[in-house]
CSV table of C-alpha atoms and ligand atoms in Angstrom, one decimal:
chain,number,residue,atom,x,y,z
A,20,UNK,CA,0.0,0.0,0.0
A,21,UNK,CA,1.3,3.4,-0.8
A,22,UNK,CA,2.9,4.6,2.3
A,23,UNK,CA,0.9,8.2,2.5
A,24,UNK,CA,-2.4,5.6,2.7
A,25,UNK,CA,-0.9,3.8,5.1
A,26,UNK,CA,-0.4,6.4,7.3
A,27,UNK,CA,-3.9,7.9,7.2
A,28,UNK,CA,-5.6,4.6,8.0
A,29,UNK,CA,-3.3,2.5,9.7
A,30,UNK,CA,-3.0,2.5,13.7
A,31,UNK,CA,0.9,1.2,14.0
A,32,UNK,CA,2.2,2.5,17.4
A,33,UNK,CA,-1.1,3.4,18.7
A,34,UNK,CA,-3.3,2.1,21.6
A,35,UNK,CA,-6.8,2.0,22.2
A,36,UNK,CA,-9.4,1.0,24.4
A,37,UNK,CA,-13.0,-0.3,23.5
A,38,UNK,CA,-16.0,-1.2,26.2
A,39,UNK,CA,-18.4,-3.2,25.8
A,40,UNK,CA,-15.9,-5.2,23.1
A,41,UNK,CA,-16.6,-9.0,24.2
A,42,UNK,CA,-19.2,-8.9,21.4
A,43,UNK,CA,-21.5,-7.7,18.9
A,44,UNK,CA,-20.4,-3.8,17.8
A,45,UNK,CA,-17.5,-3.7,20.0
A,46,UNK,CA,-16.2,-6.7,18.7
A,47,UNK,CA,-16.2,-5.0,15.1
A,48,UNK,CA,-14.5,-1.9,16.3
A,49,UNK,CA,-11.9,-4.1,18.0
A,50,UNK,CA,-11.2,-6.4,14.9
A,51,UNK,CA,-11.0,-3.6,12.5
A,52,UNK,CA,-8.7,-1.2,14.9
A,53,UNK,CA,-6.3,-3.8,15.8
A,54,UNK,CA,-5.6,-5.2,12.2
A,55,UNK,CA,-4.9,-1.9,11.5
A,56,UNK,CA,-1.9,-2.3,14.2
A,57,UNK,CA,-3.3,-0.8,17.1
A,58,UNK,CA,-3.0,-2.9,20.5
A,59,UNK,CA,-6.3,-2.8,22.2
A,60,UNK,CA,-7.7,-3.3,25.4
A,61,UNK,CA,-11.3,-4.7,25.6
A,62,UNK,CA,-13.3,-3.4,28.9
A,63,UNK,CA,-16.3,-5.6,29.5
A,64,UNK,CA,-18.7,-6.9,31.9
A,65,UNK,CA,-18.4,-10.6,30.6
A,66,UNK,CA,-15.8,-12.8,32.3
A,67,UNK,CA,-12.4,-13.1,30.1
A,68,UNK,CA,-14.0,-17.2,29.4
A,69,UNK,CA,-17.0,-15.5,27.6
A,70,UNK,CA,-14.8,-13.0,25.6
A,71,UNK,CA,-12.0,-15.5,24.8
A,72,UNK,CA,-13.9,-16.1,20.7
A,73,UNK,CA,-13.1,-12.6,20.0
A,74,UNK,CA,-9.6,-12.4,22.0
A,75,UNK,CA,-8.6,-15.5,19.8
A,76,UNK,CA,-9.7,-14.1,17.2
A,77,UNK,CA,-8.3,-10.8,17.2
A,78,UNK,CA,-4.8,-12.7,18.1
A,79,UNK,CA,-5.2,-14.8,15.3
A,80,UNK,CA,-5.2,-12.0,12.8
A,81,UNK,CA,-1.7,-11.0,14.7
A,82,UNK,CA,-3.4,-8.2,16.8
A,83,UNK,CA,-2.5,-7.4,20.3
A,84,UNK,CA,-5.6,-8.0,22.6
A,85,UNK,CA,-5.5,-7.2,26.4
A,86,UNK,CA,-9.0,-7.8,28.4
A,87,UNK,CA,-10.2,-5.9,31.4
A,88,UNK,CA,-13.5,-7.4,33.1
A,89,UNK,CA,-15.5,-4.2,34.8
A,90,UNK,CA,-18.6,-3.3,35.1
A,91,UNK,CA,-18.6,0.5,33.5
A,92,UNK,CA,-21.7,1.6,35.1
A,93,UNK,CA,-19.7,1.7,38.5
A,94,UNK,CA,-17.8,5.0,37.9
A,95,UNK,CA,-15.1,4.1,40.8
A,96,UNK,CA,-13.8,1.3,38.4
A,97,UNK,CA,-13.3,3.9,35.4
A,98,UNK,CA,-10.2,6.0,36.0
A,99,UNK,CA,-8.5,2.0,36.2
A,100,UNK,CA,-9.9,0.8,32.8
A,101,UNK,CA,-7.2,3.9,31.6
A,102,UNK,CA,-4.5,3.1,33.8
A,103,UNK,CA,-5.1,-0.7,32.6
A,104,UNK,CA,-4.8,0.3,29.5
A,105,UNK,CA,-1.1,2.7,29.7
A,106,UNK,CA,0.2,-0.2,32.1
A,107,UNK,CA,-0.2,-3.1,29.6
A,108,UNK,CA,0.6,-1.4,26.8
A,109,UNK,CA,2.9,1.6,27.4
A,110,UNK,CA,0.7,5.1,26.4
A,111,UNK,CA,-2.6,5.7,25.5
A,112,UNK,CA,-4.0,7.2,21.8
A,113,UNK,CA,-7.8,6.2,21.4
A,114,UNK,CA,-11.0,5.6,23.1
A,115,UNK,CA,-13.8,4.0,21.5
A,116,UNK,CA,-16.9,4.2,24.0
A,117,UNK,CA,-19.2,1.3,22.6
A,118,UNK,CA,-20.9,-0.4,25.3
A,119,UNK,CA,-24.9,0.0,25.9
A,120,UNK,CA,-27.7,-1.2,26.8
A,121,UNK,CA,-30.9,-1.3,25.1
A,122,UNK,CA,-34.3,-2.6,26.3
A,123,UNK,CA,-37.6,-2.2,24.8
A,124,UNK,CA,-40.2,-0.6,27.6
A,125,UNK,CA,-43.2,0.8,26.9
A,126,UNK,CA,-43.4,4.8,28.4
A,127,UNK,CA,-46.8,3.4,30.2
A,128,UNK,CA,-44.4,0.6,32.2
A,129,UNK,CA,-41.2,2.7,32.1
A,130,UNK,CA,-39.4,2.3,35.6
A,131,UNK,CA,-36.7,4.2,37.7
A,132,UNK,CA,-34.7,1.0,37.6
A,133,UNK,CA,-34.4,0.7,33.7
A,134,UNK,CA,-33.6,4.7,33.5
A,135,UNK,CA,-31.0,4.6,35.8
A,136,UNK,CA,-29.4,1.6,34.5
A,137,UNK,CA,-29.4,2.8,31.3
A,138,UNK,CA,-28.2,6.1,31.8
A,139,UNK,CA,-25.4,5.0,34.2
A,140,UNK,CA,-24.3,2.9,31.3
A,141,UNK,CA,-25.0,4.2,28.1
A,142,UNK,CA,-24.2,8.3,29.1
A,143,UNK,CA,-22.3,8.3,32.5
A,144,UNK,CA,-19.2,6.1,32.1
A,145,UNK,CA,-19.1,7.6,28.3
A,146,UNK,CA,-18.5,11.3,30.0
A,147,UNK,CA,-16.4,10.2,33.5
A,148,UNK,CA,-14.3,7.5,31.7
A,149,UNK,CA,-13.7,9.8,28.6
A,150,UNK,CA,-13.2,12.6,31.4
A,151,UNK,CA,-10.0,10.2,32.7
A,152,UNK,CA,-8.6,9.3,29.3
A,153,UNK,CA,-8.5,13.3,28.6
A,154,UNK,CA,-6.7,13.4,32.1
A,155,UNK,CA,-4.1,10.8,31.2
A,156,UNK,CA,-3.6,12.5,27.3
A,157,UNK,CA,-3.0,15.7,29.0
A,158,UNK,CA,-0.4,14.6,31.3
A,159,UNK,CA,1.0,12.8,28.4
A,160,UNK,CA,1.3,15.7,26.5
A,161,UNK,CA,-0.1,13.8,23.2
A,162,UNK,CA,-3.4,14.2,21.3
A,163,UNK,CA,-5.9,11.4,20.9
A,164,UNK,CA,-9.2,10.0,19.9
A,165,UNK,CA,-12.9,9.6,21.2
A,166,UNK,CA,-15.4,7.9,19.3
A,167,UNK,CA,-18.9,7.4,20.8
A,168,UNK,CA,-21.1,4.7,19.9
A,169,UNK,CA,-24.4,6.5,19.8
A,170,UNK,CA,-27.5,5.5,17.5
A,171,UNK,CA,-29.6,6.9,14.8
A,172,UNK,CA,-32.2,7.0,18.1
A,173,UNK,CA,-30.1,10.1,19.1
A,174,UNK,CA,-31.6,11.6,15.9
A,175,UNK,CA,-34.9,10.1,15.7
A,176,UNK,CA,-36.7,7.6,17.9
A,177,UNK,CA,-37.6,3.9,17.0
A,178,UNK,CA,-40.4,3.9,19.8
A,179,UNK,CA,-40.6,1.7,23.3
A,180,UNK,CA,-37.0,3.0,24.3
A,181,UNK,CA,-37.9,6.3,26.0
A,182,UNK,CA,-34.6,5.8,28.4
A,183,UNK,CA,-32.7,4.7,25.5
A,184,UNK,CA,-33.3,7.4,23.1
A,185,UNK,CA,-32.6,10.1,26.4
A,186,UNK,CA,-29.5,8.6,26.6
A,187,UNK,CA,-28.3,8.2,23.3
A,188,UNK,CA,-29.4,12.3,22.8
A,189,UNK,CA,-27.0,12.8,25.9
A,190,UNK,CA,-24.2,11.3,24.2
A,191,UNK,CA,-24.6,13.2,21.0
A,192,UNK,CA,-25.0,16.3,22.6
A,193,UNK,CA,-21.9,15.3,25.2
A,194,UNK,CA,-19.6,14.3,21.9
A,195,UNK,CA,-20.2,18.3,20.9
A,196,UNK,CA,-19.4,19.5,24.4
A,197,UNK,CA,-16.2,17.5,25.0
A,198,UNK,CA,-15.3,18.5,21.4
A,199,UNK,CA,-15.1,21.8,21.8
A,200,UNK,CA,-13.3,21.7,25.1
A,201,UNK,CA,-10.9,19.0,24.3
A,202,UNK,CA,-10.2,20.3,20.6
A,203,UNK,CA,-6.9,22.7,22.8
A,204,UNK,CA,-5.6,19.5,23.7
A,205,UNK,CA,-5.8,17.7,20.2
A,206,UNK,CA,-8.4,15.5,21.1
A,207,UNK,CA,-10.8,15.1,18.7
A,208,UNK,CA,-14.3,13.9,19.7
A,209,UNK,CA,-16.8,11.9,17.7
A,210,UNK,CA,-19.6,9.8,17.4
A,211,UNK,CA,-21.4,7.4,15.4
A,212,UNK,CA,-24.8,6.5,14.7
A,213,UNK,CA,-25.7,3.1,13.8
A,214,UNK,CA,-29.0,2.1,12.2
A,215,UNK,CA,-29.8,-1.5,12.6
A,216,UNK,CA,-27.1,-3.8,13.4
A,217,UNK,CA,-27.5,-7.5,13.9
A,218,UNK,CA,-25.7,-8.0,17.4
A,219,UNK,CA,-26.4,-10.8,20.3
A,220,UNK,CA,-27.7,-7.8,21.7
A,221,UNK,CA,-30.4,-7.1,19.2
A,222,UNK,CA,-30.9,-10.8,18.9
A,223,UNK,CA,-31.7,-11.1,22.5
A,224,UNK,CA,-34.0,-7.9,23.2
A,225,UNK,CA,-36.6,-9.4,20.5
A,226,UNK,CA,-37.6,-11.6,22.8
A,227,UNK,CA,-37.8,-9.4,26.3
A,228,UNK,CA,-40.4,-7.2,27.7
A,229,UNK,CA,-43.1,-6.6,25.0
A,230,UNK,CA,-46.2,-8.9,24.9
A,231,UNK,CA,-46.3,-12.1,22.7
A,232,UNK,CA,-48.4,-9.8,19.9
A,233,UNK,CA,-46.5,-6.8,19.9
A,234,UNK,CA,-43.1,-8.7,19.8
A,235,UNK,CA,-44.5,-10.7,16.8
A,236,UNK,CA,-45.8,-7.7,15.0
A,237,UNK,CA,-42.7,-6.0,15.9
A,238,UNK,CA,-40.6,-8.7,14.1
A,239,UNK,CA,-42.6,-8.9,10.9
A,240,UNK,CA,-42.5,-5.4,10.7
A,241,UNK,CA,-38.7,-5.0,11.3
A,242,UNK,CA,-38.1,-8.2,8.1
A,243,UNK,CA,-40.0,-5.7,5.8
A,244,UNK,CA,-38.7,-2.9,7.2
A,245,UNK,CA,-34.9,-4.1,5.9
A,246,UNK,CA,-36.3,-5.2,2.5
A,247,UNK,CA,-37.3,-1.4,2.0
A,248,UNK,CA,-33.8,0.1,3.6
A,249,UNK,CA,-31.8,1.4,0.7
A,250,UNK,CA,-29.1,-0.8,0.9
A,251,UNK,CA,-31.2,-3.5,2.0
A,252,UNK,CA,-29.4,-5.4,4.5
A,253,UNK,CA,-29.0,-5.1,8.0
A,254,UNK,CA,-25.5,-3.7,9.4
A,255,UNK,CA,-23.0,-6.0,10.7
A,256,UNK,CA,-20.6,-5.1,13.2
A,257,UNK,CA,-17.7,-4.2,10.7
A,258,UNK,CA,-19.7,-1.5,8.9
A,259,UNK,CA,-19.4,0.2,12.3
A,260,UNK,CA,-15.6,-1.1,12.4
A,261,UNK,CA,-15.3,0.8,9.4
A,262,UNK,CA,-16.1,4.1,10.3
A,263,UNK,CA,-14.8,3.6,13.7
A,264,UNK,CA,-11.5,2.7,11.5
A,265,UNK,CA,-11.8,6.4,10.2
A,266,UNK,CA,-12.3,8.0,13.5
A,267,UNK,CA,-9.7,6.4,14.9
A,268,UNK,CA,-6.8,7.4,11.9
A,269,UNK,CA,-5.2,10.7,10.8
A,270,UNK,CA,-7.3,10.9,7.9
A,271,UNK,CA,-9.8,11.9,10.3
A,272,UNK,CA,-7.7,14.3,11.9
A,273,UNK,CA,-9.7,17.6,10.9
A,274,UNK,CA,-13.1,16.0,12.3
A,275,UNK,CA,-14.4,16.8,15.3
A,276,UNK,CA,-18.0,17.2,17.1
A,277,UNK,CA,-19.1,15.4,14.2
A,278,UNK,CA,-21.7,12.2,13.8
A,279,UNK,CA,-21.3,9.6,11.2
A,280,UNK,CA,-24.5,8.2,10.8
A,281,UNK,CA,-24.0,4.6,9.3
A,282,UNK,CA,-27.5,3.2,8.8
A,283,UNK,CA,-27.8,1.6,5.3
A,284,UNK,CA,-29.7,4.8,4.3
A,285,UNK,CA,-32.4,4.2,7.4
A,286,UNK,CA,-32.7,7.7,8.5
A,287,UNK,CA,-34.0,8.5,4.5
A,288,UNK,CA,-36.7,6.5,5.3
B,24,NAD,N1,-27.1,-3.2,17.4
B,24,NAD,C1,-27.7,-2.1,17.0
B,24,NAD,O1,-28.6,-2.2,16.1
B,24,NAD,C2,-27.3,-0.8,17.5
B,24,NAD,C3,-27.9,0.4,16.9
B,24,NAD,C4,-27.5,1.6,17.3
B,24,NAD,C5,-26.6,1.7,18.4
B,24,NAD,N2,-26.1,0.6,19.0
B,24,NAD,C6,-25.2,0.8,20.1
B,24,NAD,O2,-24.0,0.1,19.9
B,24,NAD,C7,-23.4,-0.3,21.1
B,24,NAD,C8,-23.2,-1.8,21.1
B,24,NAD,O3,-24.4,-2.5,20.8
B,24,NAD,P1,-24.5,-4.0,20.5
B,24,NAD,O4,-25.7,-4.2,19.6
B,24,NAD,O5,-23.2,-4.5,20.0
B,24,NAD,O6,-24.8,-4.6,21.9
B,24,NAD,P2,-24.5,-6.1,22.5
B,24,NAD,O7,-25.5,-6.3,23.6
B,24,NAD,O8,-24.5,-7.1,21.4
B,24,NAD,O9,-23.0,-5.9,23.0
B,24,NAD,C9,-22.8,-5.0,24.1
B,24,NAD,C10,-21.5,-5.3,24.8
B,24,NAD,O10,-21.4,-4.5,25.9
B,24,NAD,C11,-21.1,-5.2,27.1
B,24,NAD,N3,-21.7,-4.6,28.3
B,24,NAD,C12,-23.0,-4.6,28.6
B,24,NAD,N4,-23.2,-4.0,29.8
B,24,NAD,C13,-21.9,-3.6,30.2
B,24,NAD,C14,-21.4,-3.0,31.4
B,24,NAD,N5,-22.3,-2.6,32.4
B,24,NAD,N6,-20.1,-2.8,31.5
B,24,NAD,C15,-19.3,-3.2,30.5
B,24,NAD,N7,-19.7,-3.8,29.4
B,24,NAD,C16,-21.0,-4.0,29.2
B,24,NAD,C17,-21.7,-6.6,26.8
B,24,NAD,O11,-21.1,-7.6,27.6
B,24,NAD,C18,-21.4,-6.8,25.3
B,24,NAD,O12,-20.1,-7.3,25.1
B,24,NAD,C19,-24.4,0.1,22.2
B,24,NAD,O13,-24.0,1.4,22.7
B,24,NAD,C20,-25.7,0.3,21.4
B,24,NAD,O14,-26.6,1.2,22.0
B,24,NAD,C21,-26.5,-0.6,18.6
């Protein structure tokens, strides 16, 4: 590859971490930024057993993998994931915040237990552990990368995911905010917004929470929904890789505040 290519896209000498990267989207973004050269630390709930599939086969590609187990709704554990990450593997260049949660709930049952969860998650750890990796870049006196894993429900809701859609708002709005603070420190700040993607996560939120006849209705809609997408398929985890790819590289380097909306053309819909 011609070297000025190479030196736009590819990650050599860099280090990143990525939550919620034992599977589904995460496990994309790690794939993708590690056979691109950079080494990668994983930060996930799931026991370093249940993310040994994509570990292996990150390794296998030649990457360099590290895992941290944590749960990143408990902000005490945050500031550790970064020092984790600068212990194993020497400095610190990229932070891709990917982990969520998503559960359907009607606004008539919505509960205090669902909201907080979700927003602990999906908008809290995203703005205290992105507030310790701009701590750490500071004192390292070297610029860096955030990419937020938002969703085209920061832009326009799918319905039954009131606490989702509030979240997901928050971390598009809070992508702007640390973007223009963080730009004096060469941090640039982004986000993107996935459509559809076909993750154990989506697989396993189809059958939770909404009656029998909803669900069903729900799931015969969403098969001729994707017929009717633009590109009409689903997304798979590398599309997201893909952008996440760009974020991450110098190509990018003049970006920031921004949302890449990667959707199969959903939001024309
Ligand atoms: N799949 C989609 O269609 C879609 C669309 C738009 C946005 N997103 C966003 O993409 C991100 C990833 O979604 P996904 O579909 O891959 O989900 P997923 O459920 O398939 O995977 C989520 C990962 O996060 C981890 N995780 C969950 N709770 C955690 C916690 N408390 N601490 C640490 N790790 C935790 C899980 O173990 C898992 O590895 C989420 O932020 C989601 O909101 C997904």
């Amino acid at each position: 590859m011609n070297n000025i290519i190479q030196d736009l896209f590819g990650l050599q000498n860099k280090t990143a971490i990525v939550t919620g990267g034992a599977m589904g989207i995460g496990k994309g973004i790690a794939g993708r930024l590690a056979l691109a050269g950079a080494s990668v630390l994983i930060a996930d709930i799931v026991s370093e057993q249940e993310a040994a599939p994509t570990l292996d086969g990150i390794r296998q590609q030649g990457g360099k993998v590290a895992y941290i187990q944590a749960d990143l709704s408990n902000t005490a554990l945050l500031p550790g994931i970064v020092k984790a990450a600068v212990d194993t593997f020497g400095d610190l260049d990229i932070l891709v915040n990917n982990a969520g949660i998503f559960k359907y709930m009607p606004i008539t049952e919505l509960n205090e237990d669902l909201w907080d969860k979700t927003l602990n998650l999906n908008l809290k750890a995203v703005a205290f552990l992105s507030k310790a990796f701009i701590n750490t870049l500071i004192e390292k006196k070297h610029g860096g990368k955030i990419i937020n894993i938002s969703s085209i429900d920061s832009l326009k809701p799918t319905g039954n995911l009131a606490q989702y859609d509030a979240s997901k708002g928050g971390v598009r709005m809070l992508t702007r905010s640390f973007a223009k603070e963080a730009g004096k420190y060469g941090i640039t700040v982004n986000d993107i917004a996935p459509g559809g993607v076909n993750t154990p996560g989506v697989q396993k939120i189809a059958g939770d929470n909404l009656p029998k006849e909803q669900l069903e209705a729900m799931q015969a809609q969403t098969a001729q929904f994707i017929q009717t997408l633009p590109l009409q398929r689903i997304g798979e985890p590398d599309d997201i890789g893909n952008a996440a790819l760009f974020l991450a590289g110098k190509a990018s380097d003049y970006i920031t505040g921004s949302t890449i909306v990667v959707d199969g053309g959903l939001l024309l819909m």
